[in-house]
PDB file of C-alpha atoms in Angstrom:
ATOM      1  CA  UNK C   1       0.000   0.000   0.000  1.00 93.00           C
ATOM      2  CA  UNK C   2       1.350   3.199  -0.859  1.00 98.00           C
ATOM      3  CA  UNK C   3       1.421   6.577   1.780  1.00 98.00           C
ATOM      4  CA  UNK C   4       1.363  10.357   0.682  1.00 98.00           C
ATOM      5  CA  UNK C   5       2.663  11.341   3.998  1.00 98.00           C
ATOM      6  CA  UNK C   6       2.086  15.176   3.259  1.00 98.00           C
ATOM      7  CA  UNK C   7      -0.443  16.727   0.944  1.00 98.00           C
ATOM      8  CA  UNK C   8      -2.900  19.043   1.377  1.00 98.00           C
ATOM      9  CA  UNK C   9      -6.778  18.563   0.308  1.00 98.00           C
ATOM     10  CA  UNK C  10      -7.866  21.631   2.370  1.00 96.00           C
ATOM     11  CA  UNK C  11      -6.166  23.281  -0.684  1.00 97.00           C
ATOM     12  CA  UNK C  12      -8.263  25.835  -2.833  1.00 97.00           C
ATOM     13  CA  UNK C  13      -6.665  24.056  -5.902  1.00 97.00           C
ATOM     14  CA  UNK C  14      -9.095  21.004  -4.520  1.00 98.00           C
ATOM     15  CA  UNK C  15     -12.492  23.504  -3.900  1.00 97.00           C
ATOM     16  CA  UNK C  16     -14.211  22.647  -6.739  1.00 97.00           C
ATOM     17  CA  UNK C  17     -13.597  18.388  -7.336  1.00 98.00           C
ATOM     18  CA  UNK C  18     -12.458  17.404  -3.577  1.00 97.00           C
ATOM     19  CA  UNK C  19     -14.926  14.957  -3.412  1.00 97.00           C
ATOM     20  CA  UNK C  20     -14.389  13.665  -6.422  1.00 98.00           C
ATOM     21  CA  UNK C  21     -10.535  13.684  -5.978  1.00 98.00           C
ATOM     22  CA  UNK C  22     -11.106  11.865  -2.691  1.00 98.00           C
ATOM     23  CA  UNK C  23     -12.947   9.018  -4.381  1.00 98.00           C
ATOM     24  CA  UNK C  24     -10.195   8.761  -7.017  1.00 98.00           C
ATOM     25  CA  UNK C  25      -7.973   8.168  -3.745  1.00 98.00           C
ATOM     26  CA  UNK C  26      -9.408   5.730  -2.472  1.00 98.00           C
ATOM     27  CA  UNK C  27      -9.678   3.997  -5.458  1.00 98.00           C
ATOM     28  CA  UNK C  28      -6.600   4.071  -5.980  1.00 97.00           C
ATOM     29  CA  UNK C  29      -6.155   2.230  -2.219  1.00 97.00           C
ATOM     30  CA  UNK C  30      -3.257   5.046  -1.104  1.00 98.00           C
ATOM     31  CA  UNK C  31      -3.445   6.723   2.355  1.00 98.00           C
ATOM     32  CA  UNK C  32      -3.252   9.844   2.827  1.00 98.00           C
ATOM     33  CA  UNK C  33      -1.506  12.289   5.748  1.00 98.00           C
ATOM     34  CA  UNK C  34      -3.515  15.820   5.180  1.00 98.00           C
ATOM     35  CA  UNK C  35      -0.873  18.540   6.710  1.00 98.00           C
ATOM     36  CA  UNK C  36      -1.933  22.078   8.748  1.00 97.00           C
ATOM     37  CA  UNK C  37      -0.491  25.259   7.995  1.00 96.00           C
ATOM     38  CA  UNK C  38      -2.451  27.384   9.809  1.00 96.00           C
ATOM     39  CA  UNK C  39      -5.483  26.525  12.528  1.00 96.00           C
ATOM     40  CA  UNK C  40      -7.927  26.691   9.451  1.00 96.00           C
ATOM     41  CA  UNK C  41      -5.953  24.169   7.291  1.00 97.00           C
ATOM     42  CA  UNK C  42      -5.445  22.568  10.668  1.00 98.00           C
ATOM     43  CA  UNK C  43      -9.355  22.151  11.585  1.00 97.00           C
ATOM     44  CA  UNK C  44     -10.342  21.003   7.924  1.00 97.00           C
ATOM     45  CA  UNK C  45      -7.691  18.680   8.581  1.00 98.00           C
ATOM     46  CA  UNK C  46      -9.164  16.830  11.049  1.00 98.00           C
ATOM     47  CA  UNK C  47     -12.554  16.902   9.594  1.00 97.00           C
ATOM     48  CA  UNK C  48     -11.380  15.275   6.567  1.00 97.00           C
ATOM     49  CA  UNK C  49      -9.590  12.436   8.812  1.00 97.00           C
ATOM     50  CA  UNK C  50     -12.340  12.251  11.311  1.00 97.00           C
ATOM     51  CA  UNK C  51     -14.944  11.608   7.703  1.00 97.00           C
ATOM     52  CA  UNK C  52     -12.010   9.181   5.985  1.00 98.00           C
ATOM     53  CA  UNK C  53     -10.493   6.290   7.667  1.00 96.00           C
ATOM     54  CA  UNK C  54      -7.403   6.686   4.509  1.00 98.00           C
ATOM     55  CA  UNK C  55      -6.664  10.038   5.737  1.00 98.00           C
ATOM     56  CA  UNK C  56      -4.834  11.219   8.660  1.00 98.00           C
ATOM     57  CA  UNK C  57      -4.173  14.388  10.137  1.00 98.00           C
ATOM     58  CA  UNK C  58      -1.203  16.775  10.939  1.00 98.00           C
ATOM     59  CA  UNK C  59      -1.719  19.988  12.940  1.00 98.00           C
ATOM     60  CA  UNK C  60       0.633  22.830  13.067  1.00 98.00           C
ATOM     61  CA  UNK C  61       1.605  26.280  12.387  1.00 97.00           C
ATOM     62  CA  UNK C  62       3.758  27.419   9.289  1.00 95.00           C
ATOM     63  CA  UNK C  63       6.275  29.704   9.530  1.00 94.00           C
ATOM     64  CA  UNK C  64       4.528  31.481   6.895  1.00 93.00           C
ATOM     65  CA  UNK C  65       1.772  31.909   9.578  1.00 93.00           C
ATOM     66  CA  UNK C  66       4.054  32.408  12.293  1.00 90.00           C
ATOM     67  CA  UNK C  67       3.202  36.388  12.861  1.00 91.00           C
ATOM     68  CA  UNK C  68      -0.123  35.613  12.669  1.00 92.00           C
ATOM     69  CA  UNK C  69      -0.990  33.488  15.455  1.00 93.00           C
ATOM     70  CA  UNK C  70      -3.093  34.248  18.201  1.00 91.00           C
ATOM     71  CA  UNK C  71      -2.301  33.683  21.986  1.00 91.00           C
ATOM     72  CA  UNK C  72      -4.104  30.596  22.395  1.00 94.00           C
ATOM     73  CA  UNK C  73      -2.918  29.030  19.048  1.00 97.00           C
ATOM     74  CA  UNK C  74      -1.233  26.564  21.342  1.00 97.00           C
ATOM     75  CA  UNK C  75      -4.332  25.329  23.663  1.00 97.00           C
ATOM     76  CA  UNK C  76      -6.280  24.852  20.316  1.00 96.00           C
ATOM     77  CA  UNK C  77      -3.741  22.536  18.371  1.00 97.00           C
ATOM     78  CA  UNK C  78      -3.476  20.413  21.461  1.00 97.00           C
ATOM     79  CA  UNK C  79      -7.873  20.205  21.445  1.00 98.00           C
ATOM     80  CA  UNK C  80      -7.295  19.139  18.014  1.00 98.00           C
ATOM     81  CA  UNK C  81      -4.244  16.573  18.656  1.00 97.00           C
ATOM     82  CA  UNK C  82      -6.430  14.742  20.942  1.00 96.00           C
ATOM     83  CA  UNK C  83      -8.436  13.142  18.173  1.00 97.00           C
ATOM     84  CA  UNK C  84      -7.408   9.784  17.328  1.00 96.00           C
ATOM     85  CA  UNK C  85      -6.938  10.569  13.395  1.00 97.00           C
ATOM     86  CA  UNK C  86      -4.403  13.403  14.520  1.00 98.00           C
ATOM     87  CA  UNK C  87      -0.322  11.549  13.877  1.00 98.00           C
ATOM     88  CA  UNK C  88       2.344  14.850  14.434  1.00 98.00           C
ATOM     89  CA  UNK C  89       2.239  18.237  14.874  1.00 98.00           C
ATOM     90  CA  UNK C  90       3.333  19.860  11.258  1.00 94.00           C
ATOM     91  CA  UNK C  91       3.791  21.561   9.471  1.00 96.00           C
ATOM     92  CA  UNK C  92       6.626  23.637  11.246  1.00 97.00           C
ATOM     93  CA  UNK C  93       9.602  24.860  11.000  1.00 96.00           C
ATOM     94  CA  UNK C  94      11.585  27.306   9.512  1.00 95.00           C
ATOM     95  CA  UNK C  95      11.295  29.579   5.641  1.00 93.00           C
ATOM     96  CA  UNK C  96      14.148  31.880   5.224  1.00 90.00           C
ATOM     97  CA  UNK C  97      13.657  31.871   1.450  1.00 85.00           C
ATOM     98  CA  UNK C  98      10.453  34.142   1.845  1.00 80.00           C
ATOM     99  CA  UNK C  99      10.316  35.478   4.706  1.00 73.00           C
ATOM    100  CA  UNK C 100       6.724  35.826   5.098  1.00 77.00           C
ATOM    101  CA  UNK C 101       7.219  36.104   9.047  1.00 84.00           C
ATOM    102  CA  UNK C 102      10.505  37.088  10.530  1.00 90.00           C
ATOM    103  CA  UNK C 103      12.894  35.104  11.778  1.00 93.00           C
ATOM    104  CA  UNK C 104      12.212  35.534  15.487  1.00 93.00           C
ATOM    105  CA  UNK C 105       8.888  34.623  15.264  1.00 92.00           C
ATOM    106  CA  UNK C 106       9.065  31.908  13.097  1.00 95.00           C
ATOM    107  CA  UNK C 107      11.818  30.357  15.731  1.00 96.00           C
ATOM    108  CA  UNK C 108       9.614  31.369  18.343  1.00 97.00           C
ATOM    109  CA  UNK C 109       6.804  29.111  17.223  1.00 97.00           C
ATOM    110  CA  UNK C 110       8.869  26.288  15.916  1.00 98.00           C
ATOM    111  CA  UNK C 111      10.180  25.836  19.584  1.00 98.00           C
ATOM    112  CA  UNK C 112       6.856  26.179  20.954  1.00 98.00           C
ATOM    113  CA  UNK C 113       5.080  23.576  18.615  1.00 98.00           C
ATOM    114  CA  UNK C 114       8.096  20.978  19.292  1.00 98.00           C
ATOM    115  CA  UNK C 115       7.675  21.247  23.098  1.00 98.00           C
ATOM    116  CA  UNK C 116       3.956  20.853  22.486  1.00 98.00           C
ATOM    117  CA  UNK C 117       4.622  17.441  20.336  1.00 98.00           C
ATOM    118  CA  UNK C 118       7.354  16.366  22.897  1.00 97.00           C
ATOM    119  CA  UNK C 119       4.261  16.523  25.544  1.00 97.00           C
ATOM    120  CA  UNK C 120       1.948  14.880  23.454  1.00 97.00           C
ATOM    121  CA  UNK C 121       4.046  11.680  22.056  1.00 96.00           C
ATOM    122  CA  UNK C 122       3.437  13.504  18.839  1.00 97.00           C
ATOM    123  CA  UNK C 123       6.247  13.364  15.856  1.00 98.00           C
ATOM    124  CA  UNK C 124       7.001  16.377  13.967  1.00 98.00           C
ATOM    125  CA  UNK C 125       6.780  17.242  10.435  1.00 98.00           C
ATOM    126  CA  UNK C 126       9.459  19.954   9.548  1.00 98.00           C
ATOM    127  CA  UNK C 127       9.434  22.022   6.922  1.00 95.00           C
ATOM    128  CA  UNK C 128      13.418  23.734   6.316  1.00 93.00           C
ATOM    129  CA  UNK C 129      13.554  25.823   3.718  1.00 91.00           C
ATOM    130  CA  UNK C 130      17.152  27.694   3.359  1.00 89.00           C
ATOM    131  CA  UNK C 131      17.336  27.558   7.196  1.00 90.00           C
ATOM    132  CA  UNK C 132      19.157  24.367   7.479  1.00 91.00           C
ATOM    133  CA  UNK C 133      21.726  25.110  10.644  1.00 92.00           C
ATOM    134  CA  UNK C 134      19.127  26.803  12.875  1.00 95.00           C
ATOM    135  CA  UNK C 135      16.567  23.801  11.981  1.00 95.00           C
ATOM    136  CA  UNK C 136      19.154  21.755  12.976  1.00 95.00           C
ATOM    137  CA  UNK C 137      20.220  23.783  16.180  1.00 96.00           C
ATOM    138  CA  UNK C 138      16.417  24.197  17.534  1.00 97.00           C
ATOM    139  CA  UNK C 139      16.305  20.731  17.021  1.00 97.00           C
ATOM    140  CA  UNK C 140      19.059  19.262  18.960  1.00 96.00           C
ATOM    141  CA  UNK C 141      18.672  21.633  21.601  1.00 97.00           C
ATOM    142  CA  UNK C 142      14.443  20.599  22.328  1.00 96.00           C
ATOM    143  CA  UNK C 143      15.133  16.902  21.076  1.00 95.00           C
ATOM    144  CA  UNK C 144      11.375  15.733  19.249  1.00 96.00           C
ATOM    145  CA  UNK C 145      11.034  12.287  20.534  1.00 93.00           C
ATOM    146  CA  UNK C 146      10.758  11.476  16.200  1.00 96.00           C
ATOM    147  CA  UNK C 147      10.097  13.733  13.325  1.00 98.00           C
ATOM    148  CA  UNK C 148       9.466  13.656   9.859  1.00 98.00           C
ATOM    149  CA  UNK C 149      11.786  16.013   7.365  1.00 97.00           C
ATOM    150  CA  UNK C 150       9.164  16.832   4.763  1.00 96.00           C
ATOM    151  CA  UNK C 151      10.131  17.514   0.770  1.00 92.00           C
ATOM    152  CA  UNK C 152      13.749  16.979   1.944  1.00 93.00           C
ATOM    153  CA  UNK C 153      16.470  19.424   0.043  1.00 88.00           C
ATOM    154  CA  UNK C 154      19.151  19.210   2.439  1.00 88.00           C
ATOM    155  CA  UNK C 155      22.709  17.179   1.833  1.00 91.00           C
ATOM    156  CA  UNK C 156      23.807  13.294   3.020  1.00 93.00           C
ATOM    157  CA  UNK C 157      25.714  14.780   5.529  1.00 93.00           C
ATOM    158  CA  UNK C 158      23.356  17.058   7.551  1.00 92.00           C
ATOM    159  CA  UNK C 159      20.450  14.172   7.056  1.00 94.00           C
ATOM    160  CA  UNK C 160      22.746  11.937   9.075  1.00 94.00           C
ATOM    161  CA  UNK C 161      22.559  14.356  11.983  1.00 93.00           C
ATOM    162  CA  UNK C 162      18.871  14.266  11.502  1.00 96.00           C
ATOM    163  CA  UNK C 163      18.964   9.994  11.432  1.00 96.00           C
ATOM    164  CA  UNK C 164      20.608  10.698  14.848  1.00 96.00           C
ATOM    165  CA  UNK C 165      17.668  12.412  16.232  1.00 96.00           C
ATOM    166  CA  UNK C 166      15.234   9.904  15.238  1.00 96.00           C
ATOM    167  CA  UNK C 167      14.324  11.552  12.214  1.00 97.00           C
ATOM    168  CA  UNK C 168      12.766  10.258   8.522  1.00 98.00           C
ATOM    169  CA  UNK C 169      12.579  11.956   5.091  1.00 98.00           C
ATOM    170  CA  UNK C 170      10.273  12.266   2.767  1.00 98.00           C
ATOM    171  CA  UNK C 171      10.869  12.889  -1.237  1.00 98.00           C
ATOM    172  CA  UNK C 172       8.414  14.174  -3.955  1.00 97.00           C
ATOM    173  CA  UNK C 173       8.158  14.868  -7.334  1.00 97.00           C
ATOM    174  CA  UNK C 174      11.436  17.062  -7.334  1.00 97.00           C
ATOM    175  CA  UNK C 175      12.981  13.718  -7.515  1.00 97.00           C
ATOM    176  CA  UNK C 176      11.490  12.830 -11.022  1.00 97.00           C
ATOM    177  CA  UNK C 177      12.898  16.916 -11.914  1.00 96.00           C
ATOM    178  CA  UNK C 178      16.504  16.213 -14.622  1.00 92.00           C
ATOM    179  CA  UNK C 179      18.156  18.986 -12.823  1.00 91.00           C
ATOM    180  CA  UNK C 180      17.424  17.490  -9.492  1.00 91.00           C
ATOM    181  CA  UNK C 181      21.009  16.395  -9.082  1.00 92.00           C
ATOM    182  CA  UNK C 182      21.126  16.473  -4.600  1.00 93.00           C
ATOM    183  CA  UNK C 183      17.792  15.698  -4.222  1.00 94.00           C
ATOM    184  CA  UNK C 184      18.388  12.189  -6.228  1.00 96.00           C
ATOM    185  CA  UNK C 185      21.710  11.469  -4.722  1.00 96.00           C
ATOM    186  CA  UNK C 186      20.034  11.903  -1.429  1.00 96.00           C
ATOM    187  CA  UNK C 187      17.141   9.747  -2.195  1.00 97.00           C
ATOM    188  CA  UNK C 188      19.155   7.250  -3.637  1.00 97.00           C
ATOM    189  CA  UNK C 189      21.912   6.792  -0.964  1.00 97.00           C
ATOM    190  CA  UNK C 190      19.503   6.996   2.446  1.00 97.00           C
ATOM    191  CA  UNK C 191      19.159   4.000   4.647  1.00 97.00           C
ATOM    192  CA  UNK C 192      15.952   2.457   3.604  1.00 97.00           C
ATOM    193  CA  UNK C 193      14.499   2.660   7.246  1.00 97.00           C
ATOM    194  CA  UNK C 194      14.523   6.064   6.983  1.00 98.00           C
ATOM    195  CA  UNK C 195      12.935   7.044   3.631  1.00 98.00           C
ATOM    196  CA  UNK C 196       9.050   7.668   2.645  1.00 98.00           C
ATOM    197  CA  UNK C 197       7.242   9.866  -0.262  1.00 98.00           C
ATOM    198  CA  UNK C 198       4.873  12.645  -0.290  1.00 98.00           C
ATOM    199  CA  UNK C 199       3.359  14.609  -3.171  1.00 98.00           C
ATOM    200  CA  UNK C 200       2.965  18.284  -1.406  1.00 97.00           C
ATOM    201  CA  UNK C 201      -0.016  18.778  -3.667  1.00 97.00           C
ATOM    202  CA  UNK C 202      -1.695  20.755  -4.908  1.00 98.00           C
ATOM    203  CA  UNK C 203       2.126  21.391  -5.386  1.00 96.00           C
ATOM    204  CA  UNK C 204       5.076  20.099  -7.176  1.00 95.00           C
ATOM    205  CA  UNK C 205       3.954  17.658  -9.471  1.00 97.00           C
ATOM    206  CA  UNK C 206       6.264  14.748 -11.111  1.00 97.00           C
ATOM    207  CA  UNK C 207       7.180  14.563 -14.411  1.00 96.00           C
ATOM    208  CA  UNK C 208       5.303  14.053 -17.104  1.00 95.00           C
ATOM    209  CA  UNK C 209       2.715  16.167 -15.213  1.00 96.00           C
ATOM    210  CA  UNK C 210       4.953  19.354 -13.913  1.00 94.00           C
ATOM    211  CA  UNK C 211       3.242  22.154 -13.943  1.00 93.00           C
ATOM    212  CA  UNK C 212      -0.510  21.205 -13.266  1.00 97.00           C
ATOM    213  CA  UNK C 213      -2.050  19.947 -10.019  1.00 98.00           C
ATOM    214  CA  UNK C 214      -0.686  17.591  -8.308  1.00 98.00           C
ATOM    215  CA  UNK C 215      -2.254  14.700  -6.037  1.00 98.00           C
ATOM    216  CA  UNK C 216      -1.830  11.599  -3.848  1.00 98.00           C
ATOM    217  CA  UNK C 217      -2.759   9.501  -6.830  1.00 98.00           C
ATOM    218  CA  UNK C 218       0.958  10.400  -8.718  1.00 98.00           C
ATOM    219  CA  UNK C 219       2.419   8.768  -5.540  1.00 98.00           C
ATOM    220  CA  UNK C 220       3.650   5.484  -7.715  1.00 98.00           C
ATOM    221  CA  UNK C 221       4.959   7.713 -10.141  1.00 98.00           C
ATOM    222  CA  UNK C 222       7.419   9.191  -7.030  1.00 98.00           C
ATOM    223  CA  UNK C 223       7.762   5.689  -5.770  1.00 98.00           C
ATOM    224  CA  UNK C 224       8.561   4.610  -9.315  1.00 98.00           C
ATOM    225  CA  UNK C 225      11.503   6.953  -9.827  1.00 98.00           C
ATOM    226  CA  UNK C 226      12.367   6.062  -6.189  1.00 98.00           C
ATOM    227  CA  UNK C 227      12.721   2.429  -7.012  1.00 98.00           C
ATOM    228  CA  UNK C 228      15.110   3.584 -10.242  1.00 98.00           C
ATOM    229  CA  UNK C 229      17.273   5.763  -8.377  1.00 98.00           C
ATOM    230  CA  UNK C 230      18.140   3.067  -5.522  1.00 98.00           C
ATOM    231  CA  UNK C 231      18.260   0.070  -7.913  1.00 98.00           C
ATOM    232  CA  UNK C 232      15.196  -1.879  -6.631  1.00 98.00           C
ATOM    233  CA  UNK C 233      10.995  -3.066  -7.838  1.00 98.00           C
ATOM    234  CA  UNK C 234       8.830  -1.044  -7.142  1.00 98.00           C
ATOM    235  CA  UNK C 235       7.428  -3.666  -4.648  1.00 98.00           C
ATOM    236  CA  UNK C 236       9.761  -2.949  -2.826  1.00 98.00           C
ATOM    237  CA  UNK C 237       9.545   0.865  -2.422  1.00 98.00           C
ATOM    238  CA  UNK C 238       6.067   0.482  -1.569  1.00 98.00           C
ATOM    239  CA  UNK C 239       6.810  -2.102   1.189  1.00 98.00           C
ATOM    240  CA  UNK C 240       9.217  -0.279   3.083  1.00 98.00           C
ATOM    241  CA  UNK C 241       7.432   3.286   3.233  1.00 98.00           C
ATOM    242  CA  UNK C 242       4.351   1.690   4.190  1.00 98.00           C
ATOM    243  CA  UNK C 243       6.355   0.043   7.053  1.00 97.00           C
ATOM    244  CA  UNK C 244       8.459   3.399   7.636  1.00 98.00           C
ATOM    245  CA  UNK C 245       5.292   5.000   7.782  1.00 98.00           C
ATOM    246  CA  UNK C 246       3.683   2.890  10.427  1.00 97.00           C
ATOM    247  CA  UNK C 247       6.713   3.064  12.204  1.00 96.00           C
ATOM    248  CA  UNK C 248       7.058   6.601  12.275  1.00 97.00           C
ATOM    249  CA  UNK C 249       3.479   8.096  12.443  1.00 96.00           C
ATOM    250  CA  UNK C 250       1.139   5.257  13.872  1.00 82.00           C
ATOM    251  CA  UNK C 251       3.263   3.223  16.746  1.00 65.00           C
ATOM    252  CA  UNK C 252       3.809   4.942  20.117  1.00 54.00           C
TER     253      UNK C 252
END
């Protein structure tokens, strides 16, 4: 069985055919891990799990969002956490690249939303965008019981430091990208404990299909460029990220 362990159906891009779309999901027999950005994204969420038994839910804050958040932001993720369909906190972490929100903040809310998973049992699903040391250092310094480094762009080196903190990685469609040189050596060369895919739609759709909407039904299309890069079936690929998935997100 095959996992998107990070889209997001809450997506405008999905207003108009989500039910539809959801159908073609299950059809297709793939599960689903619907990510939060913001306490909207993170309510419609858990609706969707709570109404889907192939979906799960993550709750979290962005760091897009982080300048936005109210005072309370953290008493309502943890209402939502306690549903049973509700697997990390995420998406957090840390966007230099934009900087919708500035750094302080962002860092601010990242630490907060880790110590709120650490109190929880709850991994974390990071998002590290051009703010790879500081990830790294708010990291090691609250220590996530397990965590989840989503759409992975970072090198070998710094994703063994991550390994050491309990940490998995998941790959898209940038992998099926020619001029994805890093993002293919790292998929390739990663212990195969440690690796599981994601689409990011409505986002960053694989080749042939870059460009236009992306969904959890071009998962084997990921998986099948995952297989070529580290040598193996395809069988394969799905067996182990269904396993990594269970490991990471579903036993506690």
């Amino acid at each position: 069985m095959f996992v998107d362990v990070h889209a997001h159906l809450d997506d405008e891009a999905f207003d108009t055919d989500r039910q539809e779309m959801i159908k073609k999901i299950e059809k297709a027999g793939i599960i689903v891990v619907n990510a939060g950005s913001d306490m909207a994204s993170s309510r419609f969420s858990v609706k969707l799990a709570e109404e889907f038994d192939f979906i799960y839910a993550c709750v979290g804050i962005h760091p897009h969002e982080a300048k936005k958040v109210e005072k309370d932001y953290l008493t309502e993720l943890e209402e939502l956490a306690k549903s049973p369909k509700v697997i990390a906190i995420g998406e957090i972490g840390l966007d230099y690249y934009y900087g919708s929100s500035e750094k302080d903040a962002q860092q601010k809310v990242f630490r907060e939303q880790i110590e709120l998973a650490k109190s929880l049992n709850l991994p974390v699903v990071v998002h590290d965008r051009d703010a790879h040391k500081d990830t790294a250092d708010i990291l090691k310094n609250i220590k996530p019981e397990r965590g989840l480094m989503h759409c992975y762009s970072g090198s070998l080196e710094m994703a063994q430091e991550f390994i050491e903190m309990n940490f998995y990685f998941s790959f898209g469609g940038v992998i099926t990208f020619k001029n994805a040189k890093r993002p293919k050596e790292v998929a390739a060369k990663l212990p195969s404990d440690r690796i599981l895919l994601e689409t990011d739609c409505p986002y960053m759709s694989p080749e042939p299909y870059r460009g236009k909407r992306n969904d959890p039904t071009r998962i084997p299309i990921i998986a099948a460029q995952m297989a070529a890069l580290r040598g193996v079936m395809l069988e394969e690929i799905e067996r182990i990220t269904y396993s990594n998935f269970n490991r990471l997100f579903i036993t506690r």
